[in-house]
Coordinates of C-alpha atoms in Angstrom, one line a residue:
M1 CA -15.4 23.9 24.5
P2 CA -13.1 25.3 21.8
P3 CA -14.7 26.5 18.5
A4 CA -15.0 24.0 15.7
G5 CA -11.8 23.5 13.7
V6 CA -9.5 24.7 16.5
Q7 CA -7.1 22.2 18.0
T8 CA -6.4 22.2 21.7
P9 CA -3.1 20.9 23.1
A10 CA -5.0 17.7 24.2
D11 CA -6.1 17.1 20.6
R12 CA -2.7 17.2 19.1
M13 CA -2.4 13.5 19.3
V14 CA -5.0 11.5 17.4
V15 CA -5.1 7.7 17.9
E16 CA -6.5 5.4 15.3
P17 CA -8.2 2.1 16.4
A18 CA -5.9 -0.9 16.3
L19 CA -6.5 -3.6 13.8
D20 CA -5.2 -6.3 16.1
K21 CA -5.0 -6.7 19.9
N22 CA -1.2 -7.1 19.7
Q23 CA -0.7 -4.2 17.3
K24 CA 0.0 -0.8 18.8
P25 CA -2.2 2.0 17.6
K26 CA -0.6 4.4 15.0
Q27 CA -0.3 8.0 16.2
K28 CA -0.3 11.2 14.2
N29 CA 1.1 14.5 15.4
F30 CA -1.1 17.5 14.5
H31 CA 0.4 20.9 15.0
V32 CA -1.3 23.9 16.5
P33 CA -0.7 27.4 14.9
E34 CA 1.9 29.3 16.8
P35 CA 2.2 33.1 17.1
E36 CA 4.4 34.6 14.4
E37 CA 7.8 35.7 15.6
F38 CA 10.4 37.3 13.3
E39 CA 14.0 37.5 14.4
Q40 CA 15.3 41.0 14.5
A41 CA 18.7 41.7 13.0
P42 CA 21.4 42.5 15.6
L43 CA 22.0 46.3 15.8
L44 CA 25.7 46.0 14.9
I45 CA 25.0 44.0 11.8
A46 CA 22.2 46.4 10.7
L47 CA 24.5 49.4 11.2
V48 CA 27.3 47.8 9.2
A49 CA 24.9 47.0 6.4
Y50 CA 23.5 50.5 6.2
L51 CA 27.1 51.9 6.5
N52 CA 28.2 49.8 3.5
L53 CA 25.2 50.9 1.5
A54 CA 25.9 54.6 2.4
L55 CA 29.5 54.2 1.3
L56 CA 28.5 52.7 -2.0
V57 CA 26.1 55.6 -2.7
V58 CA 28.7 58.3 -1.7
F59 CA 31.4 56.7 -3.9
G60 CA 28.8 56.3 -6.7
Y61 CA 28.3 60.1 -6.7
I62 CA 32.0 60.6 -6.8
R63 CA 32.4 58.2 -9.7
D64 CA 29.5 60.0 -11.6
F65 CA 31.3 63.3 -11.0
M66 CA 34.5 61.8 -12.5
R67 CA 32.6 60.5 -15.5
M68 CA 31.4 64.0 -16.3
F69 CA 35.1 64.9 -17.0
G70 CA 36.0 61.7 -18.7
Y71 CA 38.2 60.3 -15.9
E72 CA 36.1 57.1 -15.8
C73 CA 34.2 55.1 -18.3
T74 CA 30.4 55.5 -18.4
V75 CA 28.6 52.3 -17.3
G76 CA 25.5 51.4 -19.2
A77 CA 23.6 52.9 -22.1
K78 CA 22.5 56.5 -22.3
E79 CA 19.3 58.0 -23.7
W80 CA 19.9 60.1 -26.9
G81 CA 17.7 62.1 -29.1
N82 CA 15.0 62.7 -26.6
E83 CA 15.5 66.3 -25.7
G84 CA 12.4 67.9 -24.2
F85 CA 11.0 64.5 -23.1
P86 CA 11.0 63.3 -19.6
P87 CA 13.6 60.5 -18.9
L88 CA 12.3 57.1 -19.7
Y89 CA 14.1 55.7 -16.7
H90 CA 14.1 57.0 -13.1
E91 CA 17.3 58.9 -12.4
F92 CA 18.1 57.2 -9.0
E93 CA 17.2 53.7 -10.4
S94 CA 19.9 54.2 -13.1
F95 CA 22.3 55.5 -10.5
Y96 CA 21.7 52.6 -8.1
H97 CA 22.1 50.0 -10.9
R98 CA 25.4 51.2 -12.3
N99 CA 27.0 52.2 -8.9
V100 CA 25.6 49.8 -6.3
Y101 CA 23.9 46.8 -7.8
H102 CA 26.4 46.3 -10.6
R103 CA 29.3 46.3 -8.1
G104 CA 27.7 43.6 -6.0
S105 CA 26.4 41.5 -8.9
K106 CA 29.7 39.6 -9.0
L107 CA 28.6 37.9 -5.8
T108 CA 24.9 37.5 -6.5
A109 CA 24.4 36.8 -10.2
A110 CA 26.7 33.9 -10.8
P111 CA 26.0 31.6 -13.8
L112 CA 24.9 28.1 -13.0
A113 CA 26.5 25.0 -14.5
G114 CA 24.3 22.2 -13.4
V115 CA 21.0 21.0 -11.9
P116 CA 19.9 22.9 -8.8
G117 CA 20.0 19.9 -6.4
A118 CA 21.4 19.8 -2.8
E119 CA 24.7 21.0 -4.3
I120 CA 25.2 23.1 -7.4
D121 CA 28.1 24.0 -9.7
I122 CA 28.9 27.7 -10.2
I123 CA 31.2 29.0 -13.0
D124 CA 34.0 31.2 -11.8
R125 CA 34.2 34.7 -13.3
E126 CA 36.8 37.5 -13.5
W127 CA 36.1 41.2 -13.3
G128 CA 36.4 42.7 -16.8
D129 CA 35.9 46.2 -18.3
A130 CA 33.5 48.8 -17.1
S131 CA 30.5 47.8 -19.2
L132 CA 27.4 46.1 -17.8
S133 CA 28.6 42.8 -19.4
S134 CA 31.9 43.1 -17.6
F135 CA 32.4 39.5 -16.4
K136 CA 34.8 37.1 -18.1
L137 CA 33.9 33.5 -17.7
S138 CA 36.6 31.0 -16.8
D139 CA 36.8 27.3 -17.3
K140 CA 36.8 26.6 -13.6
K141 CA 33.7 25.5 -11.7
R142 CA 33.1 25.4 -7.9
R143 CA 30.6 23.3 -6.1
Y144 CA 28.4 25.1 -3.5
L145 CA 25.7 24.0 -1.1
N146 CA 22.4 25.1 -2.6
V147 CA 20.0 26.8 -0.2
G148 CA 18.3 29.2 -2.7
S149 CA 16.1 27.3 -5.2
Y150 CA 13.1 25.0 -5.5
N151 CA 13.3 21.3 -6.0
Y152 CA 12.7 20.8 -2.3
L153 CA 12.7 17.0 -2.4
G154 CA 15.5 16.5 -4.9
F155 CA 13.4 15.0 -7.7
A156 CA 14.9 17.2 -10.5
Q157 CA 18.2 15.4 -10.8
N158 CA 20.1 14.3 -13.8
D159 CA 20.0 10.7 -12.6
G160 CA 17.6 8.7 -10.6
Y161 CA 14.1 7.3 -10.7
C162 CA 12.3 10.5 -11.6
S163 CA 14.8 11.3 -14.4
H164 CA 14.5 7.8 -15.9
Q165 CA 10.7 7.8 -15.7
T166 CA 10.6 11.2 -17.4
V167 CA 12.7 9.9 -20.3
K168 CA 10.6 6.8 -20.6
E169 CA 7.3 8.9 -20.8
I170 CA 8.8 11.3 -23.3
R171 CA 9.8 8.4 -25.5
G172 CA 6.3 6.9 -25.3
N173 CA 4.2 10.1 -25.5
G174 CA 6.5 12.7 -27.0
C175 CA 6.8 16.4 -26.0
G176 CA 3.7 17.7 -27.7
L177 CA 1.5 17.0 -24.7
A178 CA 2.6 20.3 -23.2
S179 CA 0.2 22.1 -25.6
P180 CA -3.3 23.3 -24.4
R181 CA -6.0 20.6 -24.4
K182 CA -8.1 22.6 -26.7
E183 CA -5.5 22.0 -29.4
L184 CA -4.5 18.4 -28.7
G185 CA -7.2 17.1 -26.4
T186 CA -7.0 15.1 -23.1
H187 CA -4.8 12.0 -23.1
E188 CA -4.8 9.1 -20.8
I189 CA -1.6 10.3 -19.1
H190 CA -3.5 13.5 -18.1
R191 CA -6.3 11.5 -16.5
Q192 CA -3.7 9.4 -14.6
L193 CA -2.0 12.4 -13.3
E194 CA -5.3 14.1 -12.2
T195 CA -6.5 10.9 -10.5
L196 CA -3.1 10.6 -8.7
V197 CA -3.2 14.3 -7.6
A198 CA -6.8 14.0 -6.3
E199 CA -6.0 10.9 -4.3
F200 CA -2.8 12.5 -2.9
V201 CA -4.5 15.7 -1.6
G202 CA -7.7 13.9 -0.5
K203 CA -10.2 15.5 -2.9
E204 CA -12.8 14.0 -5.4
S205 CA -11.3 15.3 -8.6
A206 CA -8.5 17.5 -9.9
L207 CA -7.4 19.4 -13.0
V208 CA -3.8 19.9 -14.1
F209 CA -2.3 22.8 -16.0
G210 CA 1.0 23.4 -17.8
M211 CA 1.9 26.5 -15.8
G212 CA 1.6 27.2 -12.1
F213 CA 1.2 30.9 -12.4
A214 CA -1.7 30.5 -14.8
T215 CA -3.4 27.9 -12.6
N216 CA -4.3 30.8 -10.2
S217 CA -4.6 33.7 -12.7
L218 CA -6.9 31.8 -15.1
N219 CA -8.9 29.7 -12.6
L220 CA -10.0 32.5 -10.2
P221 CA -12.0 34.2 -13.0
A222 CA -13.8 30.9 -13.5
L223 CA -14.7 30.7 -9.8
V224 CA -15.9 34.3 -9.1
D225 CA -17.1 37.2 -11.2
E226 CA -19.1 40.4 -10.9
G227 CA -21.4 40.4 -7.9
C228 CA -19.0 38.1 -5.9
L229 CA -16.6 39.1 -3.1
L230 CA -13.0 37.9 -3.1
I231 CA -11.1 38.3 0.2
S232 CA -7.3 38.1 -0.2
D233 CA -4.4 38.0 2.2
S234 CA -2.3 41.2 1.9
L235 CA 0.8 39.1 1.0
N236 CA -0.7 36.7 -1.5
H237 CA 1.3 35.9 -4.6
S238 CA 1.0 38.1 -7.7
C239 CA -0.7 35.3 -9.6
I240 CA -3.6 35.4 -7.1
I241 CA -3.7 39.2 -7.3
L242 CA -3.8 39.0 -11.2
G243 CA -6.5 36.4 -11.1
A244 CA -8.6 38.4 -8.7
R245 CA -8.4 41.5 -10.9
L246 CA -9.3 39.5 -14.0
S247 CA -12.3 38.0 -12.4
G248 CA -14.2 41.3 -12.0
A249 CA -15.2 40.4 -8.5
K250 CA -15.0 42.9 -5.6
I251 CA -11.6 42.6 -3.9
A252 CA -11.1 43.0 -0.2
V253 CA -7.8 42.6 1.6
F254 CA -7.0 41.7 5.2
K255 CA -3.8 42.0 7.1
H256 CA -1.3 39.2 6.6
N257 CA -2.3 36.1 8.6
D258 CA -4.5 38.2 10.9
V259 CA -7.7 36.1 11.5
E260 CA -9.3 38.9 13.6
D261 CA -8.9 41.4 10.7
L262 CA -10.2 38.8 8.3
E263 CA -13.4 38.5 10.5
K264 CA -13.7 42.3 10.5
V265 CA -13.5 42.4 6.7
L266 CA -16.1 39.6 6.4
K267 CA -18.5 41.3 8.8
R268 CA -18.1 44.7 7.2
H269 CA -18.7 43.5 3.6
I270 CA -21.5 41.2 4.5
V271 CA -23.4 44.0 6.2
M272 CA -22.7 46.5 3.4
G273 CA -23.4 44.1 0.6
Q274 CA -22.6 44.9 -3.0
T275 CA -21.2 48.4 -3.8
R276 CA -24.1 49.9 -5.7
T277 CA -27.2 47.8 -5.1
R278 CA -26.5 46.7 -1.5
R279 CA -27.7 43.3 -2.4
P280 CA -26.1 40.2 -0.7
W281 CA -23.0 38.9 -2.4
R282 CA -23.6 36.1 -4.8
K283 CA -20.5 34.3 -3.5
I284 CA -17.7 35.0 -1.0
L285 CA -14.3 33.4 -1.6
I286 CA -11.4 33.6 0.8
C287 CA -7.9 33.2 -0.8
V288 CA -4.9 32.4 1.3
E289 CA -1.6 30.6 0.8
G290 CA -0.6 27.5 2.8
L291 CA 3.0 28.6 3.2
Y292 CA 4.2 32.1 2.3
S293 CA 7.6 31.7 0.7
M294 CA 8.9 35.2 1.2
E295 CA 7.9 35.5 4.8
G296 CA 8.3 31.8 5.9
T297 CA 4.9 31.9 7.6
M298 CA 2.0 29.5 7.5
C299 CA -1.7 30.4 7.4
N300 CA -3.7 29.8 10.5
L301 CA -5.8 27.2 8.7
P302 CA -7.9 25.9 11.6
A303 CA -9.1 29.4 12.5
I304 CA -9.7 30.3 8.8
V305 CA -11.8 27.2 8.3
E306 CA -13.8 28.1 11.4
L307 CA -14.5 31.6 10.0
K308 CA -15.5 30.3 6.5
K309 CA -18.0 27.9 8.1
K310 CA -19.4 30.7 10.4
Y311 CA -20.0 33.2 7.5
K312 CA -20.8 30.6 4.8
A313 CA -17.8 31.6 2.6
Y314 CA -15.7 29.4 0.2
L315 CA -12.0 28.8 0.9
F316 CA -9.3 28.7 -1.8
I317 CA -5.9 27.7 -0.5
D318 CA -2.7 28.0 -2.6
E319 CA -0.3 25.2 -1.5
A320 CA 2.4 25.9 -4.1
H321 CA 5.1 25.9 -1.5
S322 CA 3.5 23.7 1.2
I323 CA 2.5 20.6 -0.8
G324 CA 5.2 18.0 -0.6
A325 CA 7.0 20.0 2.1
M326 CA 4.6 20.2 5.0
G327 CA 2.7 17.4 6.9
E328 CA 3.8 13.9 8.0
T329 CA 3.4 12.5 4.4
G330 CA 3.9 15.8 2.5
R331 CA 0.2 16.5 1.9
G332 CA 0.5 20.2 2.9
V333 CA -0.8 22.4 5.7
S334 CA -4.1 20.6 5.9
E335 CA -2.3 17.5 7.1
H336 CA 0.1 19.6 9.2
F337 CA -2.8 21.1 11.2
G338 CA -5.0 18.0 11.0
V339 CA -7.7 19.9 9.1
D340 CA -10.1 17.7 7.0
T341 CA -9.7 18.5 3.3
T342 CA -13.5 18.4 3.0
D343 CA -13.5 21.8 4.9
I344 CA -11.3 23.3 2.1
D345 CA -13.4 24.0 -1.0
I346 CA -10.6 24.5 -3.6
M347 CA -7.0 23.3 -3.2
M348 CA -4.4 24.6 -5.5
G349 CA -0.8 23.6 -5.9
T350 CA 2.2 23.5 -8.2
F351 CA 4.6 20.9 -9.3
S352 CA 7.6 23.2 -9.6
K353 CA 8.5 23.5 -5.9
S354 CA 8.6 20.1 -4.2
F355 CA 8.2 17.9 -7.2
G356 CA 10.9 19.3 -9.5
A357 CA 8.6 19.6 -12.5
C358 CA 6.4 22.3 -14.0
G359 CA 2.7 23.1 -14.0
G360 CA 0.0 23.2 -11.4
Y361 CA -3.4 21.7 -10.3
I362 CA -6.6 22.6 -8.7
A363 CA -8.5 19.9 -6.6
S364 CA -12.1 20.0 -5.4
S365 CA -15.4 18.2 -5.7
K366 CA -16.3 16.7 -9.1
V367 CA -19.1 19.2 -9.7
R368 CA -16.8 22.3 -9.1
I369 CA -14.1 20.7 -11.3
V370 CA -16.4 20.0 -14.2
V371 CA -17.9 23.6 -14.1
T372 CA -14.4 25.1 -13.9
F373 CA -13.2 22.9 -16.7
F374 CA -15.9 24.0 -19.1
K375 CA -15.6 27.7 -18.2
I376 CA -11.9 27.6 -18.9
L377 CA -12.3 25.7 -22.1
G378 CA -14.8 28.3 -23.3
S379 CA -12.4 31.2 -22.7
T380 CA -9.7 32.5 -25.0
A381 CA -7.1 32.3 -22.2
I382 CA -6.7 28.5 -22.7
L383 CA -4.7 29.3 -25.9
S384 CA -2.3 31.7 -24.2

């Protein structure tokens, strides 16, 4: 028998009972976590890339030598009047910016001229003088395929259902609802959105916030504090790291997506207890992301759920990138792996990735949401 929460190949297909004898049962495909494999760059491509970088560095030193004798204009600002002080900026950082990054910025820092949909308009530029603002914009635009931004589902368009509904709601409610609730209160549209989010992710209740980053950084201190243990994946987003530091809880880190290392961290800290008193932890919270955007990996949710049940820990999952993009109906990694949402204590997500808006949410049981709500209302961070 496999451990609880772990899907076997035979369990990938779950069949619901048919409502009618002539009706075929509906089938859902549940995925099993696969070993992470990262494609290695071909040796030739890696050598060419390093060779180009080395050439830019060598020519950069030659150009700096020429600037000393006035043969070439100095790129960027210089520090004056600080004799005897250590330089404010690192020497190699300044060198790299003016000689390497600046020369390649024509290809990477192009100004946008439209909504980041499936295709995007880019303004053409011409190389100008030697200053940092050395690009001259032209009147021409080019349309490119967009593979480098959010708006996964294409909701943030100039035209369409979402755009029309947004204009309709703004005309009816105005733009002032973006202010903190402690200033303007909770409106009916807030309750409608929270009810819709809770139903969509499969939890009892939800709270919405105006900023996705703050949803993590301000909610984690309301969930754990001194005497608690927060266990974080080593590649968690900076908003989780900031929230963990603000909470005052003891922070432990496990290797990225390594369930075995997570169990070792759990065992070690449970045995040792709190740092000074050696008393048991008041609460243990495991924080992971559903989909890690920079690595393209998904958390091993079934195995993590098994561990949190085994060691009686709470699970906080950040689905900023996975909600709307993963699962048969876009309900995130829990649907993707077939994990019951009741096994996840706190579910967090944002509206800026798949849904083309801004803000974030946390979803959990009604009791946890009410406690979190009053803790946040009582803090000064609500006004930031």
